[in-house]
Amino acid sequence: MTNEQHVEEDKLPPTDTIISEDETSEMSDAELSEDKESREESRFKEGQILRFVRVRFPGNSRSFPFLIGKRRIEYGQKVVAMSDRGMAVGYVNSFPYEVPFNKSMLPVRSIAKVATDEDVVKDQEAYRQQKNAENICNDLIEQFKLDMQLTHVEFTSFGKKAVFYFIAPARVDFRDLVRDLVGKLKTRIELRQISVRDRSASIGGIGPCGRELCCSSFLTKYGNVGIKMAKNQDLTLNFSKLNGVCGQLKCCLQYEDDVYREKRARLPKEGDIITTHTNETGRVDRLHLLSEQFVMMTNRGVRKRYVVDLYKETLDKETANFPKEFDMITDETHKVVGLDEKEAKKIKAFESEIKTYKEKGKSFADGIFESLFGEKTLDYSLPAVAELESSKSRVKTPDEEEEIFYTPSEDEILPEDEEEDIVDHEPVRTRVDLIDRGSQSGRPDNRQSPQAPRGDNRGPRPQGQQNRGPRPQGQDNRGPRPQGPRQDNRGPRPQGQNNQNRPQGGGQQGQNQGRNRPPR
């Protein structure tokens, strides 16, 4: 061995030396993440069923999945887990669910423990510190006149670190602000600039639809919404309706954008000169995206509505020679051309699809039958069963049956009810007979002599009692008497008739009897 080789071996570090913390800090983050993933991958096998719940931390824009294993975790329960901002108290916002393991799920997080009363008290104390720190920071922002708006403050690691979130239109120099915050709060300070969408997602709220904001409830990636999506869906460019709580375009505009884009690719563009399979040429005036129909002005001045299947090709506007004006325009858009054929084609396609499913089902059943019995079908027919001779009589049809009459005996007949005719032999008294009887007896008017005996069946009137009561003085219930001749609704009296039953005499008694008033 040469001297040079001995020198090179002396320069090499010994194999049992301990790597210092400074040397470990020089390791790249990629190496650390790969080492961590390899350890977790060794814990779980590909396709292994794992139980998860989603935990959301206060002030965070979304929830995170956490492994629970066989532990019993309930919905809404407070737990202590490691968030992206440190150990914090969160709440479970989903029911346990099972997912097969794959490498894309790494790293897998687990819940540290169920939050105790002490952890909840510490979390409440941290919330009060957050509000106090928020007021201090707002005062310092006004003092330094910084162009920034503080959204919220979070204390992580149970008050060991304070994170201030703010929005600003441009880059802000907040070095003096951080120095004063550290001096007043005596803790680690971190300032993060976020967007207006992140602010709404972290704070939360109710959208125009009446539900919780999508970005703060279930969306993991939000934004990337442009005005082109609103135009693609034929929405009115009214930003008071298109903008959400954050002041930006609503994230829900991208939910149906793929469907509208696919339908618009099949339809012609508005303003193009096209031809149809019905050998008609015209200009496209309007599109109905959801129903996949379009309205076309033909070269004869007739507006018609077609289905997308009748669209043939697009012509060049310069060589199409489409007229610019029409003497008369006829509107026939109430009827969709080609709609019946399209519906018939759909029904035919559906029937063919059902037929295909039936054939697949039959082949599957034949395969199962063959695996069980060794044959696809059994060529076996049931033998003819001979009719058994029976002593029972044949059942007759209703036409062959004989009519049966039944006559009840005398004992079964019930006696008839004895009914007697009720005859009233007394004559019917009329009103005139009563008047004549009262006039013949010479009975005076009972109103003039209340103590006289009464001629009716009501019995004597009690002493000192009147049914009508005393009439008030100066009051007449009949109202003022009309002036002029008396109006009589009885009509003219027939000729040759006299009131022979009218009693003779005058006075009050004669007047009352002449009016055919019944006796009291």
Short mmCIF file of C-alpha atoms in Angstrom, two decimals:
data_model
loop_
_atom_site.label_atom_id
_atom_site.label_comp_id
_atom_site.label_asym_id
_atom_site.label_seq_id
_atom_site.Cartn_x
_atom_site.Cartn_y
_atom_site.Cartn_z
CA MET A 1 0.00 0.00 0.00
CA THR A 2 1.42 3.35 -0.97
CA ASN A 3 1.72 6.43 1.17
CA GLU A 4 -0.89 8.28 -0.92
CA GLN A 5 -3.47 5.61 -0.14
CA HIS A 6 -2.75 5.93 3.58
CA VAL A 7 -3.30 9.69 3.39
CA GLU A 8 -6.67 9.26 1.61
CA GLU A 9 -7.85 6.76 4.23
CA ASP A 10 -6.92 9.14 7.05
CA LYS A 11 -9.06 11.88 5.46
CA LEU A 12 -12.20 9.68 5.47
CA PRO A 13 -14.49 10.06 8.52
CA PRO A 14 -14.85 7.05 10.85
CA THR A 15 -17.90 4.84 10.33
CA ASP A 16 -19.13 5.16 13.92
CA THR A 17 -19.18 8.96 14.09
CA ILE A 18 -22.45 10.66 15.11
CA ILE A 19 -23.91 13.14 12.69
CA SER A 20 -24.60 16.46 14.38
CA GLU A 21 -27.84 18.41 14.23
CA ASP A 22 -26.22 20.92 11.91
CA GLU A 23 -25.46 18.17 9.44
CA THR A 24 -29.03 16.87 9.59
CA SER A 25 -30.35 20.35 8.94
CA GLU A 26 -28.40 20.33 5.70
CA MET A 27 -30.52 17.40 4.45
CA SER A 28 -33.01 18.47 1.88
CA ASP A 29 -36.76 18.50 2.57
CA ALA A 30 -37.31 16.10 -0.30
CA GLU A 31 -35.09 13.48 1.37
CA LEU A 32 -36.93 13.89 4.67
CA SER A 33 -40.33 13.54 3.02
CA GLU A 34 -39.21 10.47 1.09
CA ASP A 35 -37.90 8.88 4.29
CA LYS A 36 -41.18 9.60 6.07
CA GLU A 37 -43.27 8.22 3.21
CA SER A 38 -41.22 5.05 3.09
CA ARG A 39 -41.77 4.45 6.80
CA GLU A 40 -45.53 5.03 6.51
CA GLU A 41 -45.72 2.90 3.39
CA SER A 42 -44.22 0.04 5.36
CA ARG A 43 -47.00 0.41 7.94
CA PHE A 44 -49.87 -0.04 5.44
CA LYS A 45 -50.28 -2.37 2.53
CA GLU A 46 -51.73 -1.46 -0.85
CA GLY A 47 -55.53 -1.88 -0.77
CA GLN A 48 -55.74 -2.14 3.03
CA ILE A 49 -59.04 -0.74 4.38
CA LEU A 50 -58.49 2.25 6.66
CA ARG A 51 -61.04 4.20 8.73
CA PHE A 52 -60.90 7.97 8.56
CA VAL A 53 -62.77 11.02 9.81
CA ARG A 54 -62.45 14.60 8.67
CA VAL A 55 -61.42 17.21 11.24
CA ARG A 56 -61.71 20.93 10.80
CA PHE A 57 -59.80 23.46 12.84
CA PRO A 58 -61.13 26.93 13.68
CA GLY A 59 -60.01 29.54 11.18
CA ASN A 60 -59.04 26.97 8.56
CA SER A 61 -60.59 26.94 5.13
CA ARG A 62 -61.06 23.19 4.84
CA SER A 63 -61.10 19.94 6.78
CA PHE A 64 -58.41 17.27 6.84
CA PRO A 65 -58.65 13.46 6.93
CA PHE A 66 -57.32 11.72 10.03
CA LEU A 67 -56.85 8.02 10.70
CA ILE A 68 -58.88 6.70 13.66
CA GLY A 69 -58.47 2.93 13.30
CA LYS A 70 -60.77 1.11 15.71
CA ARG A 71 -61.31 4.10 17.98
CA ARG A 72 -64.84 5.34 18.47
CA ILE A 73 -65.14 8.94 17.32
CA GLU A 74 -68.48 10.72 17.08
CA TYR A 75 -69.61 13.52 14.80
CA GLY A 76 -68.99 16.99 16.29
CA GLN A 77 -66.60 15.68 18.93
CA LYS A 78 -63.61 17.86 19.81
CA VAL A 79 -60.23 16.28 19.30
CA VAL A 80 -56.57 17.28 19.51
CA ALA A 81 -54.65 16.73 16.27
CA MET A 82 -51.75 18.12 14.29
CA SER A 83 -52.93 20.69 11.77
CA ASP A 84 -50.84 22.42 9.15
CA ARG A 85 -50.24 25.18 11.72
CA GLY A 86 -49.34 23.04 14.70
CA MET A 87 -51.12 21.07 17.41
CA ALA A 88 -54.63 22.47 17.85
CA VAL A 89 -58.14 21.59 19.01
CA GLY A 90 -60.57 20.84 16.19
CA TYR A 91 -63.97 19.24 15.75
CA VAL A 92 -65.02 16.23 13.71
CA ASN A 93 -67.26 17.32 10.82
CA SER A 94 -67.87 13.94 9.17
CA PHE A 95 -68.92 10.42 10.02
CA PRO A 96 -66.31 7.63 9.96
CA TYR A 97 -65.72 6.24 6.48
CA GLU A 98 -63.51 3.50 5.05
CA VAL A 99 -61.07 3.96 2.16
CA PRO A 100 -58.58 1.46 0.63
CA PHE A 101 -55.01 2.60 1.10
CA ASN A 102 -52.91 3.87 -1.80
CA LYS A 103 -49.68 5.85 -2.03
CA SER A 104 -51.45 9.07 -2.97
CA MET A 105 -52.86 9.30 0.57
CA LEU A 106 -49.42 9.76 2.15
CA PRO A 107 -48.66 11.23 4.61
CA VAL A 108 -51.39 9.71 6.80
CA ARG A 109 -52.23 11.73 9.91
CA SER A 110 -53.80 10.37 13.06
CA ILE A 111 -55.70 12.00 15.92
CA ALA A 112 -53.57 12.53 19.02
CA LYS A 113 -56.38 12.27 21.57
CA VAL A 114 -59.90 13.29 22.40
CA ALA A 115 -59.97 16.83 23.76
CA THR A 116 -60.39 17.00 27.53
CA ASP A 117 -61.90 19.82 29.58
CA GLU A 118 -58.44 21.17 30.22
CA ASP A 119 -57.71 21.30 26.49
CA VAL A 120 -61.00 23.09 25.84
CA VAL A 121 -60.22 25.67 28.56
CA LYS A 122 -56.80 26.29 27.01
CA ASP A 123 -58.41 26.69 23.61
CA GLN A 124 -60.88 29.23 24.99
CA GLU A 125 -58.07 31.13 26.64
CA ALA A 126 -56.24 31.14 23.31
CA TYR A 127 -59.36 32.59 21.66
CA ARG A 128 -59.40 35.47 24.14
CA GLN A 129 -55.72 36.07 23.45
CA GLN A 130 -56.49 36.13 19.74
CA LYS A 131 -59.04 38.91 20.15
CA ASN A 132 -56.67 40.90 22.34
CA ALA A 133 -53.83 40.48 19.84
CA GLU A 134 -56.16 41.47 16.99
CA ASN A 135 -57.01 44.76 18.72
CA ILE A 136 -53.33 45.50 19.40
CA CYS A 137 -52.39 44.78 15.77
CA ASN A 138 -55.16 47.02 14.41
CA ASP A 139 -53.94 49.90 16.60
CA LEU A 140 -50.39 49.46 15.33
CA ILE A 141 -51.55 49.32 11.70
CA GLU A 142 -53.27 52.68 12.15
CA GLN A 143 -50.19 54.04 13.92
CA PHE A 144 -47.82 53.07 11.09
CA LYS A 145 -50.45 53.87 8.42
CA LEU A 146 -49.98 50.60 6.58
CA ASP A 147 -52.09 49.75 3.53
CA MET A 148 -53.28 46.38 4.84
CA GLN A 149 -56.39 44.89 6.45
CA LEU A 150 -56.14 42.35 9.25
CA THR A 151 -58.58 39.45 8.80
CA HIS A 152 -58.01 37.22 11.84
CA VAL A 153 -55.40 35.97 14.29
CA GLU A 154 -54.58 32.40 15.31
CA PHE A 155 -52.60 31.12 18.28
CA THR A 156 -51.06 27.75 17.53
CA SER A 157 -49.24 25.26 19.80
CA PHE A 158 -51.48 26.40 22.67
CA GLY A 159 -50.39 30.04 22.63
CA LYS A 160 -46.71 29.61 21.81
CA LYS A 161 -47.01 31.15 18.34
CA ALA A 162 -49.31 33.85 16.90
CA VAL A 163 -50.14 33.96 13.17
CA PHE A 164 -51.62 37.20 11.78
CA TYR A 165 -53.53 36.92 8.48
CA PHE A 166 -54.07 40.05 6.39
CA ILE A 167 -55.02 41.15 2.89
CA ALA A 168 -53.32 43.94 0.98
CA PRO A 169 -53.42 45.23 -2.60
CA ALA A 170 -49.61 45.24 -2.85
CA ARG A 171 -46.50 44.23 -0.95
CA VAL A 172 -46.28 45.76 2.54
CA ASP A 173 -43.17 46.49 4.61
CA PHE A 174 -44.25 45.39 8.09
CA ARG A 175 -40.87 45.04 9.82
CA ASP A 176 -41.67 47.78 12.33
CA LEU A 177 -45.07 46.21 12.95
CA VAL A 178 -43.51 42.82 13.75
CA ARG A 179 -40.97 44.41 16.12
CA ASP A 180 -43.67 46.15 18.15
CA LEU A 181 -45.91 43.07 18.19
CA VAL A 182 -43.10 40.93 19.59
CA GLY A 183 -42.43 43.54 22.25
CA LYS A 184 -46.07 43.67 23.39
CA LEU A 185 -47.15 40.03 23.05
CA LYS A 186 -43.86 38.39 24.10
CA THR A 187 -44.35 35.44 21.73
CA ARG A 188 -43.37 34.27 18.25
CA ILE A 189 -45.04 36.33 15.52
CA GLU A 190 -45.82 35.35 11.93
CA LEU A 191 -47.64 37.46 9.33
CA ARG A 192 -49.24 35.82 6.27
CA GLN A 193 -50.75 37.64 3.33
CA ILE A 194 -53.79 35.85 1.93
CA SER A 195 -56.30 36.53 -0.84
CA VAL A 196 -59.88 37.63 -0.40
CA ARG A 197 -61.05 34.10 -1.25
CA ASP A 198 -58.87 32.67 1.53
CA ARG A 199 -60.30 35.21 3.91
CA SER A 200 -63.90 34.15 3.19
CA ALA A 201 -62.91 30.49 3.39
CA SER A 202 -61.21 30.87 6.76
CA ILE A 203 -63.87 33.08 8.36
CA GLY A 204 -66.90 31.36 6.76
CA GLY A 205 -70.32 32.74 5.99
CA ILE A 206 -73.64 32.22 4.20
CA GLY A 207 -73.79 32.54 0.44
CA PRO A 208 -76.59 34.04 -1.70
CA CYS A 209 -78.05 30.54 -2.09
CA GLY A 210 -78.71 30.34 1.67
CA ARG A 211 -76.14 27.62 2.32
CA GLU A 212 -72.69 27.65 3.86
CA LEU A 213 -69.92 28.90 1.61
CA CYS A 214 -68.50 26.19 -0.64
CA CYS A 215 -64.91 27.30 -0.02
CA SER A 216 -65.31 26.98 3.75
CA SER A 217 -67.26 23.72 3.75
CA PHE A 218 -66.07 21.16 1.19
CA LEU A 219 -63.95 22.72 -1.57
CA THR A 220 -60.24 21.89 -1.38
CA LYS A 221 -59.31 23.94 -4.45
CA TYR A 222 -61.24 27.10 -5.15
CA GLY A 223 -60.79 30.02 -7.48
CA ASN A 224 -59.70 29.80 -11.12
CA VAL A 225 -63.04 31.28 -12.19
CA GLY A 226 -63.17 33.65 -15.14
CA ILE A 227 -65.74 35.81 -16.84
CA LYS A 228 -65.56 33.48 -19.84
CA MET A 229 -67.43 30.84 -17.82
CA ALA A 230 -70.33 33.25 -17.27
CA LYS A 231 -70.44 34.10 -20.97
CA ASN A 232 -70.29 30.42 -21.89
CA GLN A 233 -73.44 29.80 -19.81
CA ASP A 234 -75.33 32.79 -21.31
CA LEU A 235 -75.53 34.54 -17.94
CA THR A 236 -76.23 38.25 -17.63
CA LEU A 237 -73.03 40.12 -16.82
CA ASN A 238 -74.43 41.63 -13.65
CA PHE A 239 -71.58 41.52 -11.15
CA SER A 240 -73.87 42.13 -8.20
CA LYS A 241 -75.28 38.65 -8.88
CA LEU A 242 -72.17 36.96 -10.26
CA ASN A 243 -69.91 37.96 -7.35
CA GLY A 244 -69.92 36.09 -4.07
CA VAL A 245 -69.34 37.16 -0.49
CA CYS A 246 -65.63 37.64 -1.16
CA GLY A 247 -66.32 40.13 -3.96
CA GLN A 248 -64.96 37.78 -6.62
CA LEU A 249 -66.78 35.57 -9.13
CA LYS A 250 -68.62 32.69 -7.50
CA CYS A 251 -66.82 29.37 -7.40
CA CYS A 252 -70.02 27.57 -8.39
CA LEU A 253 -69.70 28.94 -11.94
CA GLN A 254 -67.21 26.19 -12.69
CA TYR A 255 -69.50 23.35 -11.54
CA GLU A 256 -71.47 23.16 -14.82
CA ASP A 257 -68.97 24.78 -17.14
CA ASP A 258 -67.91 21.45 -18.67
CA VAL A 259 -71.51 20.56 -19.55
CA TYR A 260 -72.15 23.92 -21.23
CA ARG A 261 -68.86 23.70 -23.08
CA GLU A 262 -69.71 20.27 -24.43
CA LYS A 263 -73.18 21.31 -25.58
CA ARG A 264 -71.92 24.51 -27.17
CA ALA A 265 -69.34 22.52 -29.18
CA ARG A 266 -72.16 20.57 -30.84
CA LEU A 267 -74.24 23.64 -31.70
CA PRO A 268 -73.44 26.29 -34.33
CA LYS A 269 -72.32 29.74 -33.25
CA GLU A 270 -74.68 32.68 -33.12
CA GLY A 271 -74.60 34.78 -36.30
CA ASP A 272 -73.24 32.01 -38.54
CA ILE A 273 -74.82 31.17 -41.88
CA ILE A 274 -75.55 27.43 -41.90
CA THR A 275 -77.43 24.79 -43.82
CA THR A 276 -79.63 22.06 -42.38
CA HIS A 277 -80.45 18.52 -43.41
CA THR A 278 -83.86 19.81 -44.54
CA ASN A 279 -82.06 21.72 -47.35
CA GLU A 280 -82.67 25.13 -45.75
CA THR A 281 -80.19 27.97 -45.39
CA GLY A 282 -80.32 30.66 -42.74
CA ARG A 283 -78.65 32.68 -40.01
CA VAL A 284 -78.47 31.45 -36.40
CA ASP A 285 -80.17 33.97 -34.13
CA ARG A 286 -80.33 32.20 -30.77
CA LEU A 287 -79.09 29.06 -28.99
CA HIS A 288 -80.89 26.96 -26.39
CA LEU A 289 -77.98 25.18 -24.76
CA LEU A 290 -79.71 22.90 -22.27
CA SER A 291 -82.26 21.56 -24.77
CA GLU A 292 -79.63 21.53 -27.58
CA GLN A 293 -81.76 23.54 -30.01
CA PHE A 294 -81.20 26.68 -32.09
CA VAL A 295 -83.37 29.33 -33.75
CA MET A 296 -82.58 30.15 -37.38
CA MET A 297 -83.79 32.88 -39.72
CA THR A 298 -84.15 31.26 -43.12
CA ASN A 299 -83.39 33.06 -46.37
CA ARG A 300 -87.17 33.27 -46.97
CA GLY A 301 -87.84 35.32 -43.83
CA VAL A 302 -89.18 32.53 -41.61
CA ARG A 303 -87.86 32.03 -38.06
CA LYS A 304 -87.79 28.33 -37.15
CA ARG A 305 -86.51 26.27 -34.27
CA TYR A 306 -84.41 23.17 -34.98
CA VAL A 307 -82.82 20.38 -33.00
CA VAL A 308 -79.06 20.00 -33.10
CA ASP A 309 -79.28 16.82 -35.21
CA LEU A 310 -80.48 18.87 -38.20
CA TYR A 311 -77.36 21.06 -38.20
CA LYS A 312 -75.32 20.21 -41.32
CA GLU A 313 -72.50 22.67 -41.99
CA THR A 314 -71.43 26.31 -41.69
CA LEU A 315 -71.14 28.47 -44.83
CA ASP A 316 -68.93 31.43 -45.55
CA LYS A 317 -70.73 34.69 -44.84
CA GLU A 318 -69.31 36.44 -47.90
CA THR A 319 -70.31 33.77 -50.40
CA ALA A 320 -73.61 32.78 -48.76
CA ASN A 321 -75.56 35.75 -50.29
CA PHE A 322 -77.92 35.92 -47.32
CA PRO A 323 -80.48 38.78 -47.71
CA LYS A 324 -80.03 41.74 -45.37
CA GLU A 325 -83.72 42.78 -45.27
CA PHE A 326 -87.08 41.05 -45.54
CA ASP A 327 -90.43 42.47 -46.56
CA MET A 328 -92.22 40.20 -44.09
CA ILE A 329 -91.00 37.92 -41.30
CA THR A 330 -92.96 34.90 -40.09
CA ASP A 331 -92.37 33.39 -36.65
CA GLU A 332 -92.76 29.60 -36.44
CA THR A 333 -90.65 28.95 -33.37
CA HIS A 334 -93.61 27.45 -31.48
CA LYS A 335 -92.90 24.18 -33.27
CA VAL A 336 -89.51 22.45 -33.04
CA VAL A 337 -88.45 20.92 -36.35
CA GLY A 338 -87.13 17.37 -35.96
CA LEU A 339 -88.21 16.93 -32.34
CA ASP A 340 -90.46 13.93 -33.01
CA GLU A 341 -87.74 12.13 -34.95
CA LYS A 342 -85.26 12.82 -32.17
CA GLU A 343 -87.59 11.42 -29.51
CA ALA A 344 -88.25 8.33 -31.65
CA LYS A 345 -84.49 7.85 -32.06
CA LYS A 346 -84.02 8.10 -28.28
CA ILE A 347 -86.69 5.49 -27.67
CA LYS A 348 -85.12 3.19 -30.24
CA ALA A 349 -81.68 3.60 -28.68
CA PHE A 350 -83.12 2.90 -25.24
CA GLU A 351 -84.82 -0.26 -26.45
CA SER A 352 -81.62 -1.48 -28.09
CA GLU A 353 -79.73 -0.79 -24.86
CA ILE A 354 -82.29 -2.77 -22.86
CA LYS A 355 -82.01 -5.61 -25.36
CA THR A 356 -78.23 -5.62 -24.94
CA TYR A 357 -78.58 -5.77 -21.17
CA LYS A 358 -80.99 -8.68 -21.46
CA GLU A 359 -78.60 -10.60 -23.72
CA LYS A 360 -75.74 -10.00 -21.28
CA GLY A 361 -77.93 -11.13 -18.40
CA LYS A 362 -78.94 -14.30 -20.27
CA SER A 363 -75.35 -15.13 -21.14
CA PHE A 364 -74.33 -14.60 -17.52
CA ALA A 365 -77.15 -16.84 -16.31
CA ASP A 366 -76.20 -19.53 -18.87
CA GLY A 367 -72.61 -19.40 -17.67
CA ILE A 368 -73.65 -19.85 -14.04
CA PHE A 369 -75.97 -22.70 -15.04
CA GLU A 370 -73.21 -24.37 -17.02
CA SER A 371 -70.76 -24.06 -14.10
CA LEU A 372 -73.29 -25.76 -11.82
CA PHE A 373 -74.67 -28.53 -14.05
CA GLY A 374 -72.04 -28.85 -16.79
CA GLU A 375 -74.50 -27.95 -19.54
CA LYS A 376 -76.05 -24.71 -20.72
CA THR A 377 -79.54 -26.20 -20.81
CA LEU A 378 -81.12 -29.49 -19.80
CA ASP A 379 -83.06 -31.13 -22.65
CA TYR A 380 -85.64 -32.53 -20.31
CA SER A 381 -89.37 -32.22 -20.72
CA LEU A 382 -91.90 -33.14 -18.08
CA PRO A 383 -94.02 -36.23 -18.86
CA ALA A 384 -97.72 -35.87 -19.49
CA VAL A 385 -99.65 -36.35 -16.29
CA ALA A 386 -102.73 -38.60 -16.66
CA GLU A 387 -105.94 -37.44 -15.07
CA LEU A 388 -106.75 -39.34 -11.89
CA GLU A 389 -110.12 -41.00 -11.59
CA SER A 390 -112.00 -39.55 -8.69
CA SER A 391 -115.30 -40.34 -7.08
CA LYS A 392 -116.09 -36.67 -6.74
CA SER A 393 -118.77 -35.31 -9.00
CA ARG A 394 -117.83 -32.94 -11.70
CA VAL A 395 -118.33 -29.29 -10.92
CA LYS A 396 -121.22 -27.91 -12.88
CA THR A 397 -121.19 -24.65 -14.68
CA PRO A 398 -123.61 -21.89 -13.70
CA ASP A 399 -125.75 -22.67 -16.78
CA GLU A 400 -126.06 -26.32 -15.77
CA GLU A 401 -127.08 -25.65 -12.19
CA GLU A 402 -130.75 -26.01 -11.24
CA GLU A 403 -132.67 -23.20 -9.65
CA ILE A 404 -133.52 -23.85 -6.02
CA PHE A 405 -136.56 -22.25 -4.41
CA TYR A 406 -136.94 -22.06 -0.65
CA THR A 407 -140.30 -21.66 1.12
CA PRO A 408 -140.16 -20.74 4.83
CA SER A 409 -142.42 -22.51 7.32
CA GLU A 410 -145.06 -20.84 9.48
CA ASP A 411 -142.80 -20.93 12.53
CA GLU A 412 -140.10 -19.04 10.68
CA ILE A 413 -142.42 -16.27 9.59
CA LEU A 414 -142.41 -13.34 11.99
CA PRO A 415 -145.77 -11.86 13.08
CA GLU A 416 -146.80 -8.69 11.39
CA ASP A 417 -146.75 -5.46 13.36
CA GLU A 418 -150.18 -4.30 14.52
CA GLU A 419 -150.76 -0.78 13.36
CA GLU A 420 -153.86 1.23 14.22
CA ASP A 421 -155.02 4.21 12.28
CA ILE A 422 -154.97 7.28 14.47
CA VAL A 423 -158.06 9.35 13.70
CA ASP A 424 -158.62 12.78 15.21
CA HIS A 425 -162.37 13.38 15.39
CA GLU A 426 -162.07 16.90 16.71
CA PRO A 427 -162.72 19.61 14.16
CA VAL A 428 -159.86 21.73 12.99
CA ARG A 429 -160.07 25.17 14.44
CA THR A 430 -159.33 28.02 12.14
CA ARG A 431 -158.45 31.56 12.83
CA VAL A 432 -161.86 32.82 11.75
CA ASP A 433 -163.67 30.44 14.15
CA LEU A 434 -161.68 31.74 17.05
CA ILE A 435 -162.50 35.33 16.10
CA ASP A 436 -166.21 34.55 15.79
CA ARG A 437 -166.27 32.74 19.11
CA GLY A 438 -164.59 35.66 20.80
CA SER A 439 -167.00 38.16 19.30
CA GLN A 440 -170.08 36.12 20.29
CA SER A 441 -169.02 35.76 23.89
CA GLY A 442 -168.56 39.53 24.13
CA ARG A 443 -165.16 39.14 25.77
CA PRO A 444 -163.48 42.51 26.16
CA ASP A 445 -160.02 43.19 24.94
CA ASN A 446 -157.43 41.75 27.30
CA ARG A 447 -155.16 44.71 26.80
CA GLN A 448 -157.78 47.02 28.34
CA SER A 449 -158.62 44.70 31.24
CA PRO A 450 -155.60 42.63 32.12
CA GLN A 451 -157.35 41.16 35.20
CA ALA A 452 -160.19 39.63 33.18
CA PRO A 453 -160.20 35.87 32.64
CA ARG A 454 -158.23 34.72 29.59
CA GLY A 455 -160.04 32.74 26.92
CA ASP A 456 -157.07 30.76 25.64
CA ASN A 457 -155.23 27.74 27.02
CA ARG A 458 -152.24 29.59 28.38
CA GLY A 459 -153.68 30.02 31.84
CA PRO A 460 -153.92 33.17 33.94
CA ARG A 461 -151.20 35.77 33.65
CA PRO A 462 -149.17 36.28 36.83
CA GLN A 463 -149.91 39.37 38.80
CA GLY A 464 -147.67 42.32 38.26
CA GLN A 465 -145.95 40.86 35.20
CA GLN A 466 -146.02 42.14 31.65
CA ASN A 467 -144.35 40.41 28.74
CA ARG A 468 -143.58 43.51 26.79
CA GLY A 469 -142.40 45.69 29.62
CA PRO A 470 -142.98 49.42 29.91
CA ARG A 471 -142.32 51.43 26.80
CA PRO A 472 -139.74 54.20 27.24
CA GLN A 473 -141.03 57.71 27.26
CA GLY A 474 -140.51 59.70 24.13
CA GLN A 475 -139.42 56.73 22.07
CA ASP A 476 -141.25 55.12 19.23
CA ASN A 477 -139.83 51.97 17.71
CA ARG A 478 -141.91 52.26 14.61
CA GLY A 479 -140.13 55.36 13.34
CA PRO A 480 -141.77 58.42 11.78
CA ARG A 481 -145.04 57.84 9.98
CA PRO A 482 -144.86 58.68 6.30
CA GLN A 483 -146.86 61.67 5.09
CA GLY A 484 -149.52 61.39 2.43
CA PRO A 485 -152.08 58.74 1.63
CA ARG A 486 -151.64 55.33 3.20
CA GLN A 487 -150.12 52.66 1.04
CA ASP A 488 -151.92 49.36 1.22
CA ASN A 489 -150.30 46.26 -0.26
CA ARG A 490 -153.47 44.21 -0.14
CA GLY A 491 -154.66 45.40 -3.54
CA PRO A 492 -158.20 46.42 -4.52
CA ARG A 493 -161.16 44.62 -2.91
CA PRO A 494 -163.19 42.43 -5.30
CA GLN A 495 -166.61 43.71 -6.30
CA GLY A 496 -169.57 42.29 -4.48
CA GLN A 497 -167.71 41.24 -1.34
CA ASN A 498 -168.16 42.74 2.06
CA ASN A 499 -166.51 41.91 5.27
CA GLN A 500 -169.51 40.31 6.90
CA ASN A 501 -167.53 39.05 9.85
CA ARG A 502 -166.61 42.55 10.90
CA PRO A 503 -168.31 43.28 14.26
CA GLN A 504 -170.61 46.21 14.73
CA GLY A 505 -169.82 48.99 17.05
CA GLY A 506 -167.04 51.42 17.55
CA GLY A 507 -164.47 52.11 20.11
CA GLN A 508 -161.24 50.35 20.69
CA GLN A 509 -162.86 46.94 20.87
CA GLY A 510 -164.58 47.32 17.57
CA GLN A 511 -161.46 48.57 15.88
CA ASN A 512 -159.39 45.65 17.11
CA GLN A 513 -161.99 43.12 16.06
CA GLY A 514 -162.35 44.73 12.65
CA ARG A 515 -158.66 44.12 11.96
CA ASN A 516 -159.10 40.34 12.39
CA ARG A 517 -156.67 40.33 15.28
CA PRO A 518 -156.69 37.02 17.20
CA PRO A 519 -157.62 37.12 20.85
CA ARG A 520 -154.71 37.15 23.25
#
